[in-house]
Short mmCIF file of C-alpha atoms and ligand atoms in Angstrom, two decimals:
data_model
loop_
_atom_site.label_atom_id
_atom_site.label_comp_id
_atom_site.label_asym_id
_atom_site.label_seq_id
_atom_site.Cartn_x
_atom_site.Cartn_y
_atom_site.Cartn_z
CA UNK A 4 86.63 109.25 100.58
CA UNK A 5 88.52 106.57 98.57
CA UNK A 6 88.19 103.48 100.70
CA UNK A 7 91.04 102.39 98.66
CA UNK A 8 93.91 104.75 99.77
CA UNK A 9 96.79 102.86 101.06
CA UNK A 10 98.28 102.55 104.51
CA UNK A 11 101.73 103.13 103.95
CA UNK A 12 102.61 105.44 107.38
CA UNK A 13 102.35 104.26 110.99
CA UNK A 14 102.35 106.11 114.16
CA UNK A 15 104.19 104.19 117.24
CA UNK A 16 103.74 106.29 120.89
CA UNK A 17 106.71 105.70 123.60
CA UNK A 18 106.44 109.09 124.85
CA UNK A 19 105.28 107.25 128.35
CA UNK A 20 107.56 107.45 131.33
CA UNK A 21 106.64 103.87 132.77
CA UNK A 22 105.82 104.56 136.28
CA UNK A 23 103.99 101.26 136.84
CA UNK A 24 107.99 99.43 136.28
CA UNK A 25 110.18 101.86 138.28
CA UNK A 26 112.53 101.43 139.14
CA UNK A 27 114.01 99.23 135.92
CA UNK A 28 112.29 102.27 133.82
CA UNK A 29 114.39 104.66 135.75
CA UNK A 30 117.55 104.73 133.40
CA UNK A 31 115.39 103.09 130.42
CA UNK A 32 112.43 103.32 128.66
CA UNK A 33 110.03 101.06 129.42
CA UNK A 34 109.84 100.02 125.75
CA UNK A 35 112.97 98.67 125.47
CA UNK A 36 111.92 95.81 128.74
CA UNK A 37 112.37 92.97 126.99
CA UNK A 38 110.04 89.77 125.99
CA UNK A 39 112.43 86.90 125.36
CA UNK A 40 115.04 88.86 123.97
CA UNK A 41 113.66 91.38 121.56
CA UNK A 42 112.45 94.38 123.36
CA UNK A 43 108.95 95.28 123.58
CA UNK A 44 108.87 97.76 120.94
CA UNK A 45 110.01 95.68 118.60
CA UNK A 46 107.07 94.12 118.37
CA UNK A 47 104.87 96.84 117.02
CA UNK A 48 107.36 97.46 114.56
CA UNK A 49 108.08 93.99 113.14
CA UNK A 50 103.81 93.56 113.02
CA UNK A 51 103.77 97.03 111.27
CA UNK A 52 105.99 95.75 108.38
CA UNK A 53 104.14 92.92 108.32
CA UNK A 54 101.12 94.31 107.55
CA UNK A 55 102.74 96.49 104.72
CA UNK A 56 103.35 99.69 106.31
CA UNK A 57 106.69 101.18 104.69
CA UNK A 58 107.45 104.40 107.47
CA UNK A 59 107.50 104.53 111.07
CA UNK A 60 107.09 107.64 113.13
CA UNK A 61 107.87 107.39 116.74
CA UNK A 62 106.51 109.83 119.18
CA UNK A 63 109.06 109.90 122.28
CA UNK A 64 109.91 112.32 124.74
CA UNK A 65 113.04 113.31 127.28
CA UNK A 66 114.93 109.85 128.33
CA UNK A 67 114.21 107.44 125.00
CA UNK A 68 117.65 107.85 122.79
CA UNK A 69 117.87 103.97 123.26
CA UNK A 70 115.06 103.66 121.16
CA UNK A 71 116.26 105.66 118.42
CA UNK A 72 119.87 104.06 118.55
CA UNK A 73 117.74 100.32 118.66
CA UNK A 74 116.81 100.59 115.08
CA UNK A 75 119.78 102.43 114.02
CA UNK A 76 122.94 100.93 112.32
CA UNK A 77 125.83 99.59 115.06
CA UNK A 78 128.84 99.14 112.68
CA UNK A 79 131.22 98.50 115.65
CA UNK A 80 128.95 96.05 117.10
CA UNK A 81 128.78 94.59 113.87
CA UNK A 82 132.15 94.39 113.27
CA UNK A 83 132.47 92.71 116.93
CA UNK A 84 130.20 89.91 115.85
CA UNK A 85 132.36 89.13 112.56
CA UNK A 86 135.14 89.14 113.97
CA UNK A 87 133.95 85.94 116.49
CA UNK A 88 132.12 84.40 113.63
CA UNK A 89 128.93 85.11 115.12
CA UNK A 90 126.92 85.61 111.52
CA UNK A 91 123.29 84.63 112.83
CA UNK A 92 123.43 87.43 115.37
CA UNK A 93 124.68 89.35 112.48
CA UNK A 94 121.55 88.53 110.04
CA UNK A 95 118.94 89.35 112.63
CA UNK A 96 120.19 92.13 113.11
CA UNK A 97 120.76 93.35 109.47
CA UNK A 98 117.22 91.96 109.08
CA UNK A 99 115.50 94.19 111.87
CA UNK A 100 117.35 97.36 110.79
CA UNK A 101 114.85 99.94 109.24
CA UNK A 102 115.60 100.96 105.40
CA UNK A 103 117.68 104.39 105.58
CA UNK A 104 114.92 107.10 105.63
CA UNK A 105 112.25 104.40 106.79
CA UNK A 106 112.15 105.99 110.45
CA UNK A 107 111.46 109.31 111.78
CA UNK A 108 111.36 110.80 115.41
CA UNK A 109 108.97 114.03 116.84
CA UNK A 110 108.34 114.76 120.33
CA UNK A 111 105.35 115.01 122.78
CA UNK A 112 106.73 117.65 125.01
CA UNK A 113 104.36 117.24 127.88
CA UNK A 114 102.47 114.09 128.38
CA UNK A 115 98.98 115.26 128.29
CA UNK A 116 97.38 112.03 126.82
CA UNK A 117 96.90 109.42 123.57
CA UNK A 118 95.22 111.62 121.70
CA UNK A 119 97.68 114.18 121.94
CA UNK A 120 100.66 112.14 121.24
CA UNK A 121 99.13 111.47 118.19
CA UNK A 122 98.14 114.83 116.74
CA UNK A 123 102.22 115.57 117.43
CA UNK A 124 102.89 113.04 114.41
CA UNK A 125 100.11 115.62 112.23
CA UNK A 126 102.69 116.79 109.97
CA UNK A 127 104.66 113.85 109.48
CA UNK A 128 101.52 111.73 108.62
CA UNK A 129 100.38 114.70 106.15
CA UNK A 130 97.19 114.24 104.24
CA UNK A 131 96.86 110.47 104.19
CA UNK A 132 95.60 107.59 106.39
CA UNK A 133 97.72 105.91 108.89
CA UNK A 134 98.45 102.85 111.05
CA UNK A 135 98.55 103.45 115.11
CA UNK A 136 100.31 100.89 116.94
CA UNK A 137 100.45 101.00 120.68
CA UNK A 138 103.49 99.06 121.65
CA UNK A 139 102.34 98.24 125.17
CA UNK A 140 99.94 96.21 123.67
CA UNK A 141 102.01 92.70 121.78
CA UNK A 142 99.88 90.63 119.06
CA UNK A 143 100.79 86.98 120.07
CA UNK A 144 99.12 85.16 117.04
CA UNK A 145 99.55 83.15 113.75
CA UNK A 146 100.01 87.07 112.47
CA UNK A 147 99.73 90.13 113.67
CA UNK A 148 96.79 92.38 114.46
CA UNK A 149 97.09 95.01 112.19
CA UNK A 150 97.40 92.86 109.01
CA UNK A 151 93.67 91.87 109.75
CA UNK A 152 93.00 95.47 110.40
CA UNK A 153 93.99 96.24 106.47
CA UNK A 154 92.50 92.98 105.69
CA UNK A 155 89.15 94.84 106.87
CA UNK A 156 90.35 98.24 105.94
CA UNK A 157 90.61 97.09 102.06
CA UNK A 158 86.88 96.21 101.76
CA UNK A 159 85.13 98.97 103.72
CA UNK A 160 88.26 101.93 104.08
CA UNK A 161 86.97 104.81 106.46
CA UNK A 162 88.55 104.43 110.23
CA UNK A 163 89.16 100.61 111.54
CA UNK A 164 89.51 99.46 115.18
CA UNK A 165 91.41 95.78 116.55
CA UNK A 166 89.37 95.20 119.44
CA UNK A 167 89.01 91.76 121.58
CA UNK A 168 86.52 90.53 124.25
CA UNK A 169 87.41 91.60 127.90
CA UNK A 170 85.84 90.26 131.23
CA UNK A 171 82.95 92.80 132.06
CA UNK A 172 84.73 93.96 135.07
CA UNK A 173 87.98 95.11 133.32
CA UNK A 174 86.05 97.82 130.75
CA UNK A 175 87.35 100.27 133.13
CA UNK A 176 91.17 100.05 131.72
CA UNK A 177 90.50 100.38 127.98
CA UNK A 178 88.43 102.14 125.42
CA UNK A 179 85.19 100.04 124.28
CA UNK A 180 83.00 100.44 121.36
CA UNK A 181 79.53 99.13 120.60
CA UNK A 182 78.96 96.22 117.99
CA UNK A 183 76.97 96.83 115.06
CA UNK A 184 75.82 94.64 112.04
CA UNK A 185 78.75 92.06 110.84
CA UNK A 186 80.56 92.41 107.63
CA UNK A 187 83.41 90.29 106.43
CA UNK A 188 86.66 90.25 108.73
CA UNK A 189 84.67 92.54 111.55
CA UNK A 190 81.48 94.36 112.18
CA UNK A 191 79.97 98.07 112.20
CA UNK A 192 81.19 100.48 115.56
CA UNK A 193 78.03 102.10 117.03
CA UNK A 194 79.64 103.95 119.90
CA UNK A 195 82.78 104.52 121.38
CA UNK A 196 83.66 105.35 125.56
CA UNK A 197 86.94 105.42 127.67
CA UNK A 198 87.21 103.79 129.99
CA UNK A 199 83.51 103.08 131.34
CA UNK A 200 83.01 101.93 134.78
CA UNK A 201 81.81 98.39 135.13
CA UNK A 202 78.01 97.81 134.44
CA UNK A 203 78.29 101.04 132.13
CA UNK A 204 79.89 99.65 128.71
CA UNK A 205 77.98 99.10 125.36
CA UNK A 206 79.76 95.93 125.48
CA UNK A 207 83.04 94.34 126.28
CA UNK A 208 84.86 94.77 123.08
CA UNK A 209 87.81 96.63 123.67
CA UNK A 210 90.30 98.69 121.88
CA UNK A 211 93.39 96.63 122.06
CA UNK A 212 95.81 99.48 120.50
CA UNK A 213 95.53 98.63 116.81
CA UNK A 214 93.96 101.34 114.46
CA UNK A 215 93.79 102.60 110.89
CA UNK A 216 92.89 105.98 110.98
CA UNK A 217 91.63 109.02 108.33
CA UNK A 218 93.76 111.93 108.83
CA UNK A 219 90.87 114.20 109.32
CA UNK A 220 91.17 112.83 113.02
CA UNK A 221 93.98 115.22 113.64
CA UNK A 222 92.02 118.48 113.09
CA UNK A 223 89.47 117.17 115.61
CA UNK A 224 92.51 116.42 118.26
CA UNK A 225 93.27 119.87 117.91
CA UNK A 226 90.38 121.13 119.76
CA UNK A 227 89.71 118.26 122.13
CA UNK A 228 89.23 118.64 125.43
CA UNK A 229 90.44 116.79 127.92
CA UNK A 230 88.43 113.50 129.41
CA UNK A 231 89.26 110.48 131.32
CA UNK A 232 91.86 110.65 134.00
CA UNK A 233 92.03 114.20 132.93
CA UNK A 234 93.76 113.77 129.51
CA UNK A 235 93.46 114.29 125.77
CA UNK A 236 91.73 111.00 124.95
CA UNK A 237 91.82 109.53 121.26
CA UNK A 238 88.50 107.49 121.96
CA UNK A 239 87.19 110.89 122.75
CA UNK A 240 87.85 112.18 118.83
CA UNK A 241 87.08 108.91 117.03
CA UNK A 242 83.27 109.23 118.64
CA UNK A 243 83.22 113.34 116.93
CA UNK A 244 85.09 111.18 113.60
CA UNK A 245 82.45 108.73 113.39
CA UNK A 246 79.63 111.43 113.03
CA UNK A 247 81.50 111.73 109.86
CA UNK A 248 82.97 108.84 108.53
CA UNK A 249 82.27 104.88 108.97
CA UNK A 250 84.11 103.30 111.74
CA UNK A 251 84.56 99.42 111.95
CA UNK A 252 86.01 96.74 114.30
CA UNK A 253 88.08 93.95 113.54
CA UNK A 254 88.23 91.31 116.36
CA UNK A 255 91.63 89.80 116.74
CA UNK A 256 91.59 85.81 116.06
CA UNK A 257 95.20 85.99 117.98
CA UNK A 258 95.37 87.23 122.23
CA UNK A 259 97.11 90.39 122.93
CA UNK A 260 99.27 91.01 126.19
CA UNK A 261 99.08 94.06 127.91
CA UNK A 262 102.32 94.60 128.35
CA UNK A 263 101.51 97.72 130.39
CA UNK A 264 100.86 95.95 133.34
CA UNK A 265 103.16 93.73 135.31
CA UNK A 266 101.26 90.73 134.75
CA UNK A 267 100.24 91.12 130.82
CA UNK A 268 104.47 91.71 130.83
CA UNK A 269 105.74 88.00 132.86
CA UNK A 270 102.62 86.29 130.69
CA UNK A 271 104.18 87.78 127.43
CA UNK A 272 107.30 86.85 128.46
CA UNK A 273 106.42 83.11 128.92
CA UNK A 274 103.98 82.85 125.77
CA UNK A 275 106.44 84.10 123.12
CA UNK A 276 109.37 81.84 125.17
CA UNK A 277 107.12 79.00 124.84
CA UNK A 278 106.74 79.33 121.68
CA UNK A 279 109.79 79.40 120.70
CA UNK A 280 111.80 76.27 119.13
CA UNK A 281 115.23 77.03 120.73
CA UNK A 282 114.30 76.96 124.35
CA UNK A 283 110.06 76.15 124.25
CA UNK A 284 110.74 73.09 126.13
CA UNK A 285 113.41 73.88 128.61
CA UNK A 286 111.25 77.10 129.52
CA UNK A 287 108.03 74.35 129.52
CA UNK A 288 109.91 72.25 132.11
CA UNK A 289 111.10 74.89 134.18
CA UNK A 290 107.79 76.97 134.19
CA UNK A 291 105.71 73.25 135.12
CA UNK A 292 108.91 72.74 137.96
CA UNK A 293 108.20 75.92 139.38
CA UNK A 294 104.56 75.65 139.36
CA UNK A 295 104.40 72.59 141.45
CA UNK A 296 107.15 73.74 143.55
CA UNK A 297 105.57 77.06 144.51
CA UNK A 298 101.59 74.81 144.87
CA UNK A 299 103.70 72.76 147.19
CA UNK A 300 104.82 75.81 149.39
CA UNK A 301 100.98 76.65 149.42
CA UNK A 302 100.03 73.81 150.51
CA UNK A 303 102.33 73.45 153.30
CA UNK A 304 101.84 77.31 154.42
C1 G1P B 27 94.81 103.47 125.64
C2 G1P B 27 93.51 103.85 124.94
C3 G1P B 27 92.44 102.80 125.23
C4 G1P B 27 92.93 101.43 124.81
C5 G1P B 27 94.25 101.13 125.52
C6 G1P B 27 94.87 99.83 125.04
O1 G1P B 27 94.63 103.54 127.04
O2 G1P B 27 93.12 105.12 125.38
O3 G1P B 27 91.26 103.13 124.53
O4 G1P B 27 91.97 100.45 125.12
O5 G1P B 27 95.22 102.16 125.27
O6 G1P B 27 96.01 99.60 125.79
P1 G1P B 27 95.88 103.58 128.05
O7 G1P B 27 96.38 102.19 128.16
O8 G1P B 27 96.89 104.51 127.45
O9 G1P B 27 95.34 104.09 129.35
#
């Protein structure tokens, strides 16, 4: 294996049907909520470019055309905006719009897991490694995940993880992998488990939904069977992988928001608004009002 092979693909699943926001993911797909005002797959996208990767393959499903018309062109939009003058709206938009060609689109027919969304992209990732960005999941750091995963990736190649600490009682939600010796920018993987029940976990290092990935992973989804909560797990065929090939971690020096959950979604929200110079401080005042206006209903309940 050439440790040196570029990353130049990435893989982005939103074949999900958002039950945990119904009913605003009735009509929409729950990657296109919003966080501030970009919407939430967005996110993965503008860290994948970031970090270098040139193509994007979604994997959607029935119900997500909005994501597909999101990074197209919208000349009569366009055209709207010139005509009131409105050129900064104009030059983030030319800005987030993909290159022509840069994007392509393949569906997961049935949702039978992660692991299965991803072999869909097999043919369209072809015989090279690839980037795997779950969108759910938003980087909120000086960069992005994923650049430190190729950061890691360029020194030891073979199949790299972004994982963060997680309190013990939460290993339940994600995938976890065991820590190893430390190299530069990350450390060795020793084992890998979905989803282990609290008190079960080789640690609490979790898989926050950033990988690089061989493509020999794809053969191996083929044939896998289906584990936790009854579906085709990824976690399931990196652990056969890494009987084969090195796997390493890269902790994230950034937080990310699980934007899956209701609460990861309203503390994205107010970390990226906060952040921002345009309305940071209104948003700081208001969020500090409402605070001390909701401890003072508390108190007098
Ligand atoms: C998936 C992965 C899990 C990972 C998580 C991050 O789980 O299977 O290993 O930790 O994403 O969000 P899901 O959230 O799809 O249940």
């Amino acid at each position: 294996m050439d440790p040196n092979r570029t990353v130049r693909k990435a893989v982005i699943p939103v074949a999900g049907n958002g039950t945990r926001f119904l009913p605003a993911t009735k009509a929409m797909p729950k990657e296109m909520l919003t966080i501030v005002d970009r919407p939430v797959v967005q996110y993965a996208v503008d860290e994948a470019r970031q970090a270098g990767i040139e193509q994007i393959i979604f994997v959607t499903s029935r119900n997500k055309h909005s994501i597909e018309d999101h990074f197209d062109d919208a000349p009569e939009l366009i055209s709207s905006l010139s005509r009131s003058g409105k050129t900064a709206q104009i030059s983030e938009l030319e800005a987030m719009l993909p290159t022509a060609g840069s994007v392509s689109f393949t569906r997961q027919q049935a949702p039978l897991g992660l692991g299965h969304a991803v072999w869909c992209a097999r043919d369209l990732i072809g015989d090279e490694p690839f980037a795997l960005l779950l969108p759910d999941m938003i980087s909120f750091g000086a960069r992005g995940c994923m650049a430190g995963l190729m950061d890691l990736y360029s020194t030891v190649g073979g199949n790299v993880l972004g994982v963060e600490q997680c309190a013990p009682e939460d290993t339940s939600s994600y995938g976890i992998v065991g820590k190893g010796p430390d190299v530069p920018h990350g450390f060795s993987v020793t084992h890998m488990v979905e989803k282990p029940p609290a008190g079960q976990a080789p640690s609490n290092f979790y898989l926050n939904g950033r990988y690089i990935l061989q493509p020999d992973i794809f053969s191996i989804l083929a044939r896998q069977q289906r584990g936790a909560g009854n579906e085709i797990q990824l976690t399931d065929a990196m652990l056969t992988l890494s009987s084969q090939q090195p796997f390493h971690a890269h902790p994230y020096d950034g937080r990310t928001f699980d934007c899956g959950s209701k609460q990861g979604f309203i503390e994205a929200n107010v970390a990226f608004a906060l952040a921002r110079d345009d309305i940071g401080g209104a948003v700081l005042a208001s969020v500090k009002a409402l605070v001390l206006s909701h401890e003072g209903r508390t108190r007098v309940a």
